[in-house]
XYZ file of C-alpha atoms in Angstrom:
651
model
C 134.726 78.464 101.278
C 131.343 79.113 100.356
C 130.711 81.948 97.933
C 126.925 80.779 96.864
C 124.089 82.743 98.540
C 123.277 81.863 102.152
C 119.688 81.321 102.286
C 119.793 78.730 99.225
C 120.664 76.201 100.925
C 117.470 74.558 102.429
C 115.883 73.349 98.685
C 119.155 70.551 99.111
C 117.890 70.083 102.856
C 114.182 69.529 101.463
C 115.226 66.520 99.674
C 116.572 64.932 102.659
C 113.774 65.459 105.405
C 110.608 64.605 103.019
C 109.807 61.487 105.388
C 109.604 64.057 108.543
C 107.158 66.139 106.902
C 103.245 65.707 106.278
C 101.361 65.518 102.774
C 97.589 66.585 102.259
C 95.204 63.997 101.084
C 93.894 64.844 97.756
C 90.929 66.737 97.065
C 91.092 65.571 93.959
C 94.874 64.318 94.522
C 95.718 66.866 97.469
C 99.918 66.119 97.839
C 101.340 69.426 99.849
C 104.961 70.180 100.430
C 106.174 73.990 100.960
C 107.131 78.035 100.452
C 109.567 80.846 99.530
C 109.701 84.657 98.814
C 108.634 87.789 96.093
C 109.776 91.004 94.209
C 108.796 94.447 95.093
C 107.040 97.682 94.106
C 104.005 100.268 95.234
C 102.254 98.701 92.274
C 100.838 95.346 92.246
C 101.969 93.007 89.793
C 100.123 90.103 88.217
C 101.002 87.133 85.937
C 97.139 87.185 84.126
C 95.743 85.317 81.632
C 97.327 81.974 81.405
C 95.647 78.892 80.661
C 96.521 75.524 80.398
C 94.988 71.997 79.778
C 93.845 69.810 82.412
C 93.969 65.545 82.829
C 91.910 65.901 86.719
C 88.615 64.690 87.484
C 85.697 66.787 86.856
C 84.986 68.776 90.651
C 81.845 68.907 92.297
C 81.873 72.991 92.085
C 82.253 74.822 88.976
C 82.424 78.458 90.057
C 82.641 81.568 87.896
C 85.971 83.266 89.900
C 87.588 82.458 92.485
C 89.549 85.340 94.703
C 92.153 83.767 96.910
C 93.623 85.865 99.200
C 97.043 84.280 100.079
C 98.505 85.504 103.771
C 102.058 84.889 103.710
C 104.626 84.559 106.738
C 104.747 88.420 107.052
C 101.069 90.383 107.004
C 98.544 88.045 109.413
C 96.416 91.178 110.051
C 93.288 92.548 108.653
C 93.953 96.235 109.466
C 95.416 98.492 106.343
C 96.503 95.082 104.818
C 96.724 96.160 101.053
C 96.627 92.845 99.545
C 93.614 92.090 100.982
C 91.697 95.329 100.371
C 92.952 94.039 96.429
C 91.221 90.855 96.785
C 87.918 91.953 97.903
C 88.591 94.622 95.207
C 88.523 91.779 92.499
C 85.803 90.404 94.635
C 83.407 93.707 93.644
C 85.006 93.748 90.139
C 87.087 96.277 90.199
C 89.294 97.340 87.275
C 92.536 96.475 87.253
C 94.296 99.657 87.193
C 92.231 101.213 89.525
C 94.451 101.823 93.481
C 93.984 99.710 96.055
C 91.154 100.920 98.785
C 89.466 102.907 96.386
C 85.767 102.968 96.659
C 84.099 100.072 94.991
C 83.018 98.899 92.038
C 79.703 98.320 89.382
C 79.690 94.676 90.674
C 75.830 94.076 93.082
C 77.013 91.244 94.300
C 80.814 90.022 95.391
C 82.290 87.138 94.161
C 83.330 86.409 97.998
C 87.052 85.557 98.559
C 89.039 82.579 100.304
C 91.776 83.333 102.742
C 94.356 80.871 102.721
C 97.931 80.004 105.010
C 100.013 77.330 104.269
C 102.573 76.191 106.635
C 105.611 75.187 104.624
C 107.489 72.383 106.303
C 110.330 71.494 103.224
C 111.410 75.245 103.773
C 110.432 76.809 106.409
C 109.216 74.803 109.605
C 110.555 71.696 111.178
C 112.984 70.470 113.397
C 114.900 69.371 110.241
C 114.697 72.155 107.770
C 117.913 73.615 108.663
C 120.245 76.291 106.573
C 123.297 74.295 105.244
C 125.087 76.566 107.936
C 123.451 74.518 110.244
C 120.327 76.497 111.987
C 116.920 75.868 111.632
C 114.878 78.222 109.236
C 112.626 78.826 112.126
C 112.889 77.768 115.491
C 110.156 76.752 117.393
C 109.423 79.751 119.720
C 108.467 81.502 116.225
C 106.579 79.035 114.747
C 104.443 78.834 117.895
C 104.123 82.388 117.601
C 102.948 82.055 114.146
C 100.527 79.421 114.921
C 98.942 81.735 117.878
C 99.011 84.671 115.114
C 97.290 82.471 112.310
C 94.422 81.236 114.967
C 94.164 84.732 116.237
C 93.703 85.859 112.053
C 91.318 82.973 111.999
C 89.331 83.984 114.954
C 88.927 87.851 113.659
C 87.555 86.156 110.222
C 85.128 84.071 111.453
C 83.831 87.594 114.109
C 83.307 88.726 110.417
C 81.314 85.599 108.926
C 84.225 84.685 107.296
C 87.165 82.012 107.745
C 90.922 81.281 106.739
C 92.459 77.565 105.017
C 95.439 76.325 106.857
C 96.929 73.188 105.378
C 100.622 72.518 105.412
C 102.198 71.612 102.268
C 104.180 73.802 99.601
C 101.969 76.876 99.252
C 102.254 76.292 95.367
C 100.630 72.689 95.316
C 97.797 73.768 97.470
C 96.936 76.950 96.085
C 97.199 74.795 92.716
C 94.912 71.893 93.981
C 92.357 74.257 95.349
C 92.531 75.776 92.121
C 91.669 72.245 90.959
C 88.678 71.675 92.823
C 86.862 74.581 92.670
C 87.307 74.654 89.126
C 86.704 78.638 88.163
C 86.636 80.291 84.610
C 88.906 83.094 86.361
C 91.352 82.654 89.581
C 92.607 85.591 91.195
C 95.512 84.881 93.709
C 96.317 88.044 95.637
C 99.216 87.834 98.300
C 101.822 90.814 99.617
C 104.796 91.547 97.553
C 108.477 90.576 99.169
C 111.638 90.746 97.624
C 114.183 88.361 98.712
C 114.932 85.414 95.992
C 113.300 82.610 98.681
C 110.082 84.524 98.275
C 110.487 85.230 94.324
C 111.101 81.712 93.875
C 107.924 80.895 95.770
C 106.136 83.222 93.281
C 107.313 81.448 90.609
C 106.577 77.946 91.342
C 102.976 79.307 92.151
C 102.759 81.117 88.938
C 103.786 77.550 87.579
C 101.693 75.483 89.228
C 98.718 77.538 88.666
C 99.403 77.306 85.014
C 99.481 73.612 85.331
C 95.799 72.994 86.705
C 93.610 76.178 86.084
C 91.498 74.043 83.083
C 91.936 74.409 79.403
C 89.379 77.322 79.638
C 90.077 79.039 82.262
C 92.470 81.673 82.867
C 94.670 82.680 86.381
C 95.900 86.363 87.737
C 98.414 86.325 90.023
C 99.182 89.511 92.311
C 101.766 90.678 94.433
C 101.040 94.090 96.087
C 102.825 95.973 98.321
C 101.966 96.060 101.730
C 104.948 96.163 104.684
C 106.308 99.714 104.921
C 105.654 102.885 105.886
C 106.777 104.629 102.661
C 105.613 103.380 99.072
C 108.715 102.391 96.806
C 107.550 104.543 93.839
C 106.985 107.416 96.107
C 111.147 107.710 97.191
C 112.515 110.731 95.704
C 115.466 108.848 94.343
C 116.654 107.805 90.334
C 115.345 104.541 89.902
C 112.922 104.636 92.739
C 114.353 102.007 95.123
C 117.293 101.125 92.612
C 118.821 104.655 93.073
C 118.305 104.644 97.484
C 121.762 105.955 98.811
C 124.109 102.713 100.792
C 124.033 104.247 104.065
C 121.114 105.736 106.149
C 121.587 108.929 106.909
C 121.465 110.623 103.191
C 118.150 108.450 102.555
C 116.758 109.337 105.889
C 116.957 112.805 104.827
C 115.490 113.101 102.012
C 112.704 110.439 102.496
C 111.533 112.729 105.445
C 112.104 115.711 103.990
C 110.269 114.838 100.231
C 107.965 111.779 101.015
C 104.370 111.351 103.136
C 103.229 108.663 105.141
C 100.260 106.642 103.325
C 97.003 106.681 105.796
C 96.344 103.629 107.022
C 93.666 101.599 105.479
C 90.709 100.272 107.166
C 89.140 96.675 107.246
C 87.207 95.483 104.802
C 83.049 95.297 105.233
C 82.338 92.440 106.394
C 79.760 91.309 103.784
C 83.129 91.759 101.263
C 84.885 89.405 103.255
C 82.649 86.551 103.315
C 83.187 82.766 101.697
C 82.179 82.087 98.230
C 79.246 79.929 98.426
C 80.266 76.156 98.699
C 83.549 76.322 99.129
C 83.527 74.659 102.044
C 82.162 71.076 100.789
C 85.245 71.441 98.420
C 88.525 72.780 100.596
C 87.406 70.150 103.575
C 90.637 67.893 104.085
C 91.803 66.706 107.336
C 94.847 68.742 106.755
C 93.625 71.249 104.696
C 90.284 73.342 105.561
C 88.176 76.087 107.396
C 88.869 74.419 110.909
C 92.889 72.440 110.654
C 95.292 74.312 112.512
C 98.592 72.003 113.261
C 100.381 71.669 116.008
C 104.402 71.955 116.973
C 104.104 68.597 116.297
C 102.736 68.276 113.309
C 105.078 70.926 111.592
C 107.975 68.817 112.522
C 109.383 69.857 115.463
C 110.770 67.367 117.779
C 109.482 66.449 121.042
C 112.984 68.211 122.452
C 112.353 71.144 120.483
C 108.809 71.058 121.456
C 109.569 70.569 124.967
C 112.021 73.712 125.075
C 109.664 76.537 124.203
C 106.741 74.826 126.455
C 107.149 77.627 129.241
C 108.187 80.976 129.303
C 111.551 81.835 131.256
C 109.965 84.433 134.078
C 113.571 86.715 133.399
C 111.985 87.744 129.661
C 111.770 91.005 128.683
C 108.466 90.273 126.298
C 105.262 91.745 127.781
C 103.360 89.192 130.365
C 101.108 87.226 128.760
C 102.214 87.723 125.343
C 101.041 85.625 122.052
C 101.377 86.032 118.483
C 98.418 87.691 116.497
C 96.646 90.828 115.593
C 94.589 90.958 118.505
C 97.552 91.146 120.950
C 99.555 93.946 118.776
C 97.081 96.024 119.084
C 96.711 95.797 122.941
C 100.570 96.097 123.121
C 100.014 99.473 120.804
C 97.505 100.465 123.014
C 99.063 100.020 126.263
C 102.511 101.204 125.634
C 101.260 104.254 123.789
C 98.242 105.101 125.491
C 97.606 103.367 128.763
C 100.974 103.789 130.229
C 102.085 106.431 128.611
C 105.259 105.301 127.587
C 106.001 107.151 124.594
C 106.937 110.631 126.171
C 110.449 108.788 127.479
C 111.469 106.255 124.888
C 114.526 107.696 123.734
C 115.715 108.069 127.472
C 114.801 104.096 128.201
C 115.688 102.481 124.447
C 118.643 101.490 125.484
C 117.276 99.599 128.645
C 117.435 95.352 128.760
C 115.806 94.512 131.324
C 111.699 94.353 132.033
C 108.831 94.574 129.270
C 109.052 98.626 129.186
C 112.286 100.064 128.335
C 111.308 99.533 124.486
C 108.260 99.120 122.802
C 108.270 95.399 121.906
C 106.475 95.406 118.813
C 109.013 94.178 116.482
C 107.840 90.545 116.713
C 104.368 91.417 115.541
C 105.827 94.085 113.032
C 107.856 90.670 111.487
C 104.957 88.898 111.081
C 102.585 91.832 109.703
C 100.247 91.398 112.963
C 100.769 95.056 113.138
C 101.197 97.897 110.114
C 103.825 100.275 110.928
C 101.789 102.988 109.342
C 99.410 102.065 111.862
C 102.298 102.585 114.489
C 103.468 106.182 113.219
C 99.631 107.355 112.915
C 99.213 106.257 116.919
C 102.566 108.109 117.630
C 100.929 111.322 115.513
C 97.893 111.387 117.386
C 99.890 111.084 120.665
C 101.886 113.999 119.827
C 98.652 115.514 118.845
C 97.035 115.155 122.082
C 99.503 114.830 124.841
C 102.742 115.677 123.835
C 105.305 115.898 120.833
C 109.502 115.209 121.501
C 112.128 113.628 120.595
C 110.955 110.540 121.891
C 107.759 110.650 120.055
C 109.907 110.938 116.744
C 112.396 108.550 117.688
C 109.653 105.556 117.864
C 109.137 106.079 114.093
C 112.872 106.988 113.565
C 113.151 103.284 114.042
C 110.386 102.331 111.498
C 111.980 103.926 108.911
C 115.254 102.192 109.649
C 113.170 99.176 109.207
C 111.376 100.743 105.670
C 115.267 101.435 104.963
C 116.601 97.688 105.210
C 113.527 96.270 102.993
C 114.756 98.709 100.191
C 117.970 97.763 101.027
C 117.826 94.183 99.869
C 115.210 94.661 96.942
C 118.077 96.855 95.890
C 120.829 94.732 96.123
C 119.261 90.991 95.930
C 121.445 88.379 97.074
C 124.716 90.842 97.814
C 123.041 90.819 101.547
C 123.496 87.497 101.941
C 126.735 86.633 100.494
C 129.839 86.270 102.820
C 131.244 90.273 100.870
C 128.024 91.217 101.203
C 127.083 94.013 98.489
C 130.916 94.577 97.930
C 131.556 91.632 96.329
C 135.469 90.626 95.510
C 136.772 94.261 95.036
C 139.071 95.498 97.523
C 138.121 98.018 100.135
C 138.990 98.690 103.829
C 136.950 96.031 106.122
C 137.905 93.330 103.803
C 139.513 90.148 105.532
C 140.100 86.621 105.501
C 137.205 85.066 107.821
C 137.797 82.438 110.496
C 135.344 79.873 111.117
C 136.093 77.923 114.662
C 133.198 75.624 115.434
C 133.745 75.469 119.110
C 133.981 79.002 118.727
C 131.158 79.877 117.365
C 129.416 77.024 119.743
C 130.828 79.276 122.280
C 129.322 82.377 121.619
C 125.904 80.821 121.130
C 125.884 79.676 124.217
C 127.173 82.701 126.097
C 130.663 80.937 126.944
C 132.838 83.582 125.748
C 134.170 85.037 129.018
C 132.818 88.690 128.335
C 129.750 88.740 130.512
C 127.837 91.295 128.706
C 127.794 89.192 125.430
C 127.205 85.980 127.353
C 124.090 87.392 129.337
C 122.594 88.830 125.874
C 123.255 85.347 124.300
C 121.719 83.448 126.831
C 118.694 85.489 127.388
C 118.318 84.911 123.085
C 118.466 81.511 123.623
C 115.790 81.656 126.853
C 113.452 83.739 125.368
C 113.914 84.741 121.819
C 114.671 88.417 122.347
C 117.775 90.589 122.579
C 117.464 94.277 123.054
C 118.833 96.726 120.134
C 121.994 97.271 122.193
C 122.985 93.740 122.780
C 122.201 92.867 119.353
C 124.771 95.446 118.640
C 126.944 94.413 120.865
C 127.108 90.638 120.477
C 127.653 91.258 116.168
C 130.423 93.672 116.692
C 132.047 91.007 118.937
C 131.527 87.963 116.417
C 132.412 89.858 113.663
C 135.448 91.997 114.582
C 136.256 90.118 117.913
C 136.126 86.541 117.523
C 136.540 87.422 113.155
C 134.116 84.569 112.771
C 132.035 84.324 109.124
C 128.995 86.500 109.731
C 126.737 84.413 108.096
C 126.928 82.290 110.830
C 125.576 84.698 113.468
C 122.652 85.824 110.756
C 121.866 82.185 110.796
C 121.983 81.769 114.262
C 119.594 84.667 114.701
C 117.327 83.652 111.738
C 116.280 80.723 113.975
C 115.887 81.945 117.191
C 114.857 85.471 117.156
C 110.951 86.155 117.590
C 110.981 89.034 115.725
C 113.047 87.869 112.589
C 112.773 89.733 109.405
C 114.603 89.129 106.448
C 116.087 92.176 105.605
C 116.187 93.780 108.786
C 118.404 90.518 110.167
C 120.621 90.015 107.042
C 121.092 94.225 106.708
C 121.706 94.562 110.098
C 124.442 91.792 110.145
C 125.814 92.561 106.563
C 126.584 95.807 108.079
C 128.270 94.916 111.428
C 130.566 92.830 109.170
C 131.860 95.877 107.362
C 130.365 94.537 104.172
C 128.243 97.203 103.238
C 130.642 99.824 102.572
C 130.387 102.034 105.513
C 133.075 102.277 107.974
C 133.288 99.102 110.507
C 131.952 100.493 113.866
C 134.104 98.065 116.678
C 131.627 98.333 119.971
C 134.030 97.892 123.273
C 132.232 95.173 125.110
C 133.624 96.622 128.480
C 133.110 99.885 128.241
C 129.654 98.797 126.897
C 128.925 97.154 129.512
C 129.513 99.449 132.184
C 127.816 102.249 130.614
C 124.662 100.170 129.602
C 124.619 98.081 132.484
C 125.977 100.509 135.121
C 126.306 98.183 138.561
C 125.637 94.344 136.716
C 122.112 94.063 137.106
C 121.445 92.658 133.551
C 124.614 90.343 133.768
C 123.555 88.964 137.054
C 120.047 88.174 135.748
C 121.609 85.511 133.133
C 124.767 84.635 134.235
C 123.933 83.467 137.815
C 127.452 81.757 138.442
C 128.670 85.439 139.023
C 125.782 86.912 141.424
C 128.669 87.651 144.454
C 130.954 89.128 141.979
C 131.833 92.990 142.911
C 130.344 95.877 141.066
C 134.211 96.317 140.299
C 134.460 92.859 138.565
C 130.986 91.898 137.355
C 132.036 92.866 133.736
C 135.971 91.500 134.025
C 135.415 88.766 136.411
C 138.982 87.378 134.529
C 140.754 90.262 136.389
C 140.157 89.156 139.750
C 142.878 87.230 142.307
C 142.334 83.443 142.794
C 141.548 84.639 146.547
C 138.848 86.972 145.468
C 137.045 83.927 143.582
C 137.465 81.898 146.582
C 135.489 85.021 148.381
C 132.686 84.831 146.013
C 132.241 81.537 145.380
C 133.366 81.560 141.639
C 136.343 80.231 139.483
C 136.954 81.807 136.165
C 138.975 79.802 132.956
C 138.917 76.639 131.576
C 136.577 74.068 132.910
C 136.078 75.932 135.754
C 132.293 77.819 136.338
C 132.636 80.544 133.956
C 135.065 80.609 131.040
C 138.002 82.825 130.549
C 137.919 85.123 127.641
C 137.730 83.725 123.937
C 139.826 86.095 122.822
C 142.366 88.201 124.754
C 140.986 91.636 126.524
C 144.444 93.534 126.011
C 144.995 92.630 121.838
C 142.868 94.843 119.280
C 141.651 92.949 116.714
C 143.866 93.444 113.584
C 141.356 94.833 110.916
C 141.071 97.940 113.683
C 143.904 99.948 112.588
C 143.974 102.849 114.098
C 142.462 101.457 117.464
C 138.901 100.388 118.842
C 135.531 101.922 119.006
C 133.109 103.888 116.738
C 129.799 104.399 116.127
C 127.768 101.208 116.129
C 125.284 98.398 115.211
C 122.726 100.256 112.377
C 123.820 102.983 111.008
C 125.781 104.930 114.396
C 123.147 104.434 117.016
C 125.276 103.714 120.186
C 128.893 104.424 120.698
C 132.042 102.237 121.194
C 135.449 103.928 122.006
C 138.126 103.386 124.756
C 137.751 101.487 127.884
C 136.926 103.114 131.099
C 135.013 103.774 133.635
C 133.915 101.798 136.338
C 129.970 101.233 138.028
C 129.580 102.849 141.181
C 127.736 99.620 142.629
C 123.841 98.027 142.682
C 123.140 100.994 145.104
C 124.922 104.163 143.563
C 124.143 106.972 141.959
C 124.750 107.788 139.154
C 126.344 110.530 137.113
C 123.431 112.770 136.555
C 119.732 113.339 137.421
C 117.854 112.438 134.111
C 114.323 110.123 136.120
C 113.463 108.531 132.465
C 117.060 106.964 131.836
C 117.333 103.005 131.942
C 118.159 101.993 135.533
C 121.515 100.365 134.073
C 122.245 103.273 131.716
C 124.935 105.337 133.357
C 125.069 108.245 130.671
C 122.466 109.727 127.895
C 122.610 109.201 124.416
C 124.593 111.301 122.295
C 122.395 110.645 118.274
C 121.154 112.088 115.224
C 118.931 115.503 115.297
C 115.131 114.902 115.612
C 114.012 114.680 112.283
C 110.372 114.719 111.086
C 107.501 112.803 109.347
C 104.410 113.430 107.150
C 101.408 111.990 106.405
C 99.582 112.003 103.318
């Protein structure tokens, strides 16, 4: 049994795959590998002041500083991006100590500053850079997504006379080797703090390799600052700051909105503080590496299978049309569902919708990659309520960002614990504990959507198609894995980790940590039937992906293993083994035993949605049903019962 953290598994997988991977020419000797993850705090930190001796060649450019702004994986946008408003601040020469996106600076002319991305193929990208679970770190759906957001961060540069690296290596060897080149008395690297140990240990081997080749004279400052929420960690109104945040929602919620503001968002840099430092380009001008490389698929790793899968969109998606990673296109998404359609008057009633573009809001996968601030978000839903209307719909939108503020403090508070197989628990006994079963077929099974419960298998399948779930199948589909089926729960985190679009960290690991039981709450068991026919009231959403039961009655659609033999024969479908759609993985009629007093609860994150007993049946593709509320999801056959509307501040 494994009892090591999950997501440490890909520096043995590194050693293996070097041959698939590219290396950078030198600049002066340009060798590039690949990337982790950081700590966290309001603050930014910096490693300053180190120096170290130097054996490489003399470079053509001897510069006085040299402000790198580093993007990582998670804040490819220019708008109220903290980390860069830092860099342009050591641009101006700004004092240390002095906050971010103050007003500038005794400096008459800027130093200039050098965005850079690095692609890192030995732990991040590539057919072959896999979890030793089995998954790839990031499937190729993302990583296209990335590359469209890094030529879209690109593009809004250059508008500004200005201009982003992309190489692919380890970010640590080419930060380190521009470093090299360009030869300054000072270095500033500035990139956004994280706080999961992939991240740190990125950090670290940057810190070390910067020490390595800054020259005997010069000196390096390395910054993290933090950038990715819509509350400030020294701002919580909690012992300890993030170390004292309360283990379940609720209690934080509460006193975060009741004590804490909203920081304004900040704007874009002037352009003029944005531009190049003079020559850089003659220096950072490898074929892999410079002002005008951007890989392809290909060239990260992927094979031409993998490549080949993700070539077309499935037309069943729930993503908007058109849709592309980047700045540019979270902003338009923003814009429309917000403004132009006027969509954010009825999200609570539609949430809960999964299928079409407009039952939610969509912009998690931009919010993942930073393409989008969520202070940004909650401003937009403040001047909505402003000028059209405030409910509890308009709350509820940034309800959810806070959930997603809550699961980054989550796992800077509790490192690792969200990743091991007890989660934050660890070995000491409590109520969810249990012996976990790991069935490979099984687990095969349910990525797939084989299990025999049609609403699991459609929300699998349409993951698989697309690289979306909604919030209630994602629910759904970890409740069953985890309590059902009693498989590991690592394995669905690192099933998701891949192929999710909108995959984040701590929202992933939190999110399943939690459905496992493992974070001390009580387990919330979500009754896939019942589920089913109250989110997908007459089959429409099952139908959509699981085609083989189309003819199926309204009656049947979501327990197609309680029809006759005859009743197949009617509609052209034969349920169990080998036959066109499977029987159930595990039996309908036996409650799992770590439910002891019987099924149901409040689900997923933190009691949004509702399990309970079995019942109820649709009334058919053209009923009515129960009551009269027009903004409801077409398959959602009763409103939500939640949490009072709460409130939010801005500074």
């Amino acid at each position: 049994m494994m009892t090591q953290r999950l997501r440490q598994y890909n520096f043995v997988v590194s050693l293996v795959i070097s041959a698939a991977h590219l290396s950078l020419p030198a600049v002066s000797a340009f060798t590039f590998p690949a990337a982790t993850k950081t700590t966290n705090g309001i603050r930014s930190h910096s490693t300053s002041n180190f120096s170290s001796a130097s054996s490489s060649p003399p470079s053509a450019l001897q510069m006085s500083t040299l402000n790198i702004q580093w993007f990582r994986q998670t804040d490819l946008r220019l708008h109220d991006n903290p980390a860069i408003c830092r860099t342009v601040d050591l641009s101006l020469g700004k004092a240390e100590k002095q906050p971010v996106g103050a007003a500038p600076t005794t400096k008459s002319s800027p130093d200039g500053i050098l965005p850079v991305f690095v692609f890192d193929t030995e732990r991040i990208y590539g057919s072959d850079t896999r979890s030793e679970l089995g998954c790839m770190k990031c499937g190729p759906r993302r990583a296209q997504f990335v590359l469209d957001a890094i030529a879209d961060l690109r593009s809004n540069l250059e508008k500004r006379g200005s201009g982003l690296i992309v190489a692919v290596g380890k970010p640590e060897k080419v930060l380190a080797e521009i470093a090299d080149a360009a030869s300054p008395s000072l270095l500033n690297v500035v990139c956004q703090e994280e706080v999961c140990s992939e991240e740190l240990a990125v950090d670290k081997a940057v810190r070390s390799e910067l020490a390595k080749k800054v020259k005997k004279s010069g000196k390096f400052n390395f910054e993290t600052v933090w950038g990715s929420t819509m509350y400030d960690p020294d701002s919580l109104p909690f012992d300890g700051d993030v170390a004292g945040i309360p283990d379940t929602f609720t209690p934080f919620r509460n006193k975060v909105e009741k004590a804490c503001q909203i920081g304004q968002p900040l704007d874009i840099p002037k352009d003029e503080h944005l531009a190049l430092p003079k020559g850089i380009k003659s220096v950072v001008n490898q074929p892999q590496c410079s002002l005008s490389y951007l890989p392809t698929l290909a060239d990260l790793g992927y094979s031409a299978q993998d490549i080949e899968s993700v070539e077309s969109v499935d037309s069943r998606t729930a993503m908007p049309a058109n849709y592309k990673g980047g700045e540019t296109f979270a902003l338009a998404r923003v814009q429309d569902y917000i403004w132009d359609k006027d969509l954010l008057k009825v999200y609570f009633d539609t949430r809960n919708g999964m299928i079409g573009s407009d039952y939610s809001t969509k912009f998690a996968p931009w919010l993942a990659h930073g393409n989008v601030s969520p202070r940004y978000i909650a401003r937009e839903c403040r001047k909505y309520e402003q000028v059209r209307v405030e409910n509890k719909s308009t709350y509820w939108v940034v309800f959810e960002l806070l959930w997603r503020d809550y699961f980054k403090f989550f796992a800077k508070k509790h490192g690792d614990g969200i990743f091991y197989q007890n989660g934050i628990l660890g070995d000491r006994s409590h109520g969810n504990k249990r012996k976990w079963g790991m069935d490979a077929k099984q687990v095969k099974a349910w990525k797939e959507g084989m299990t025999g419960y049609p609403l699991v298998d459609a929300n699998m399948r349409e993951l698989a198609a697309t690289g979306f779930m909604s919030n209630r199948g994602r629910q759904n589909v970890a409740s069953f894995f985890t309590i059902d089926m009693n498989m590991d729960w690592r394995y669905g985190g690192d099933h998701f980790e891949e192929t999710l679009l909108d995959y984040d960290v701590h929202s992933n690991w939190g999110n399943w940590c939690s459905a496992a039981g493992m974070t001390g709450g009580r387990l919330n068991r979500f009754n896939i039937v019942k589920q089913s026919k109250d989110y997908d009231f007459g089959g429409d959403y099952v139908r959509l992906w699981c085609p083989e039961l189309k003819d199926v009655p309204d009656k049947y659609v979501h327990e197609p293993w309680q029809m006759s033999e005859a009743l197949m024969e009617e509609c052209g479908v034969k349920i169990g083994p080998g036959r066109d759609y499977p029987s159930p993985i595990v039996n309908p009629n036996v409650q799992p035993r770590i439910m002891n007093n019987g099924g149901g609860g409040r689900g997923g994150r933190g009691g949004r949605g509702r399990g309970g007993k079995q019942g109820g049946r649709g009334n058919g593709r053209n009923g009515q049903r129960r009551d009269n509320n027009p903004n409801r999801g077409k398959g959602q056959k009763q409103d939500m019962k939640s949490l009072k509307v709460g409130t939010y501040k801005f500074d």
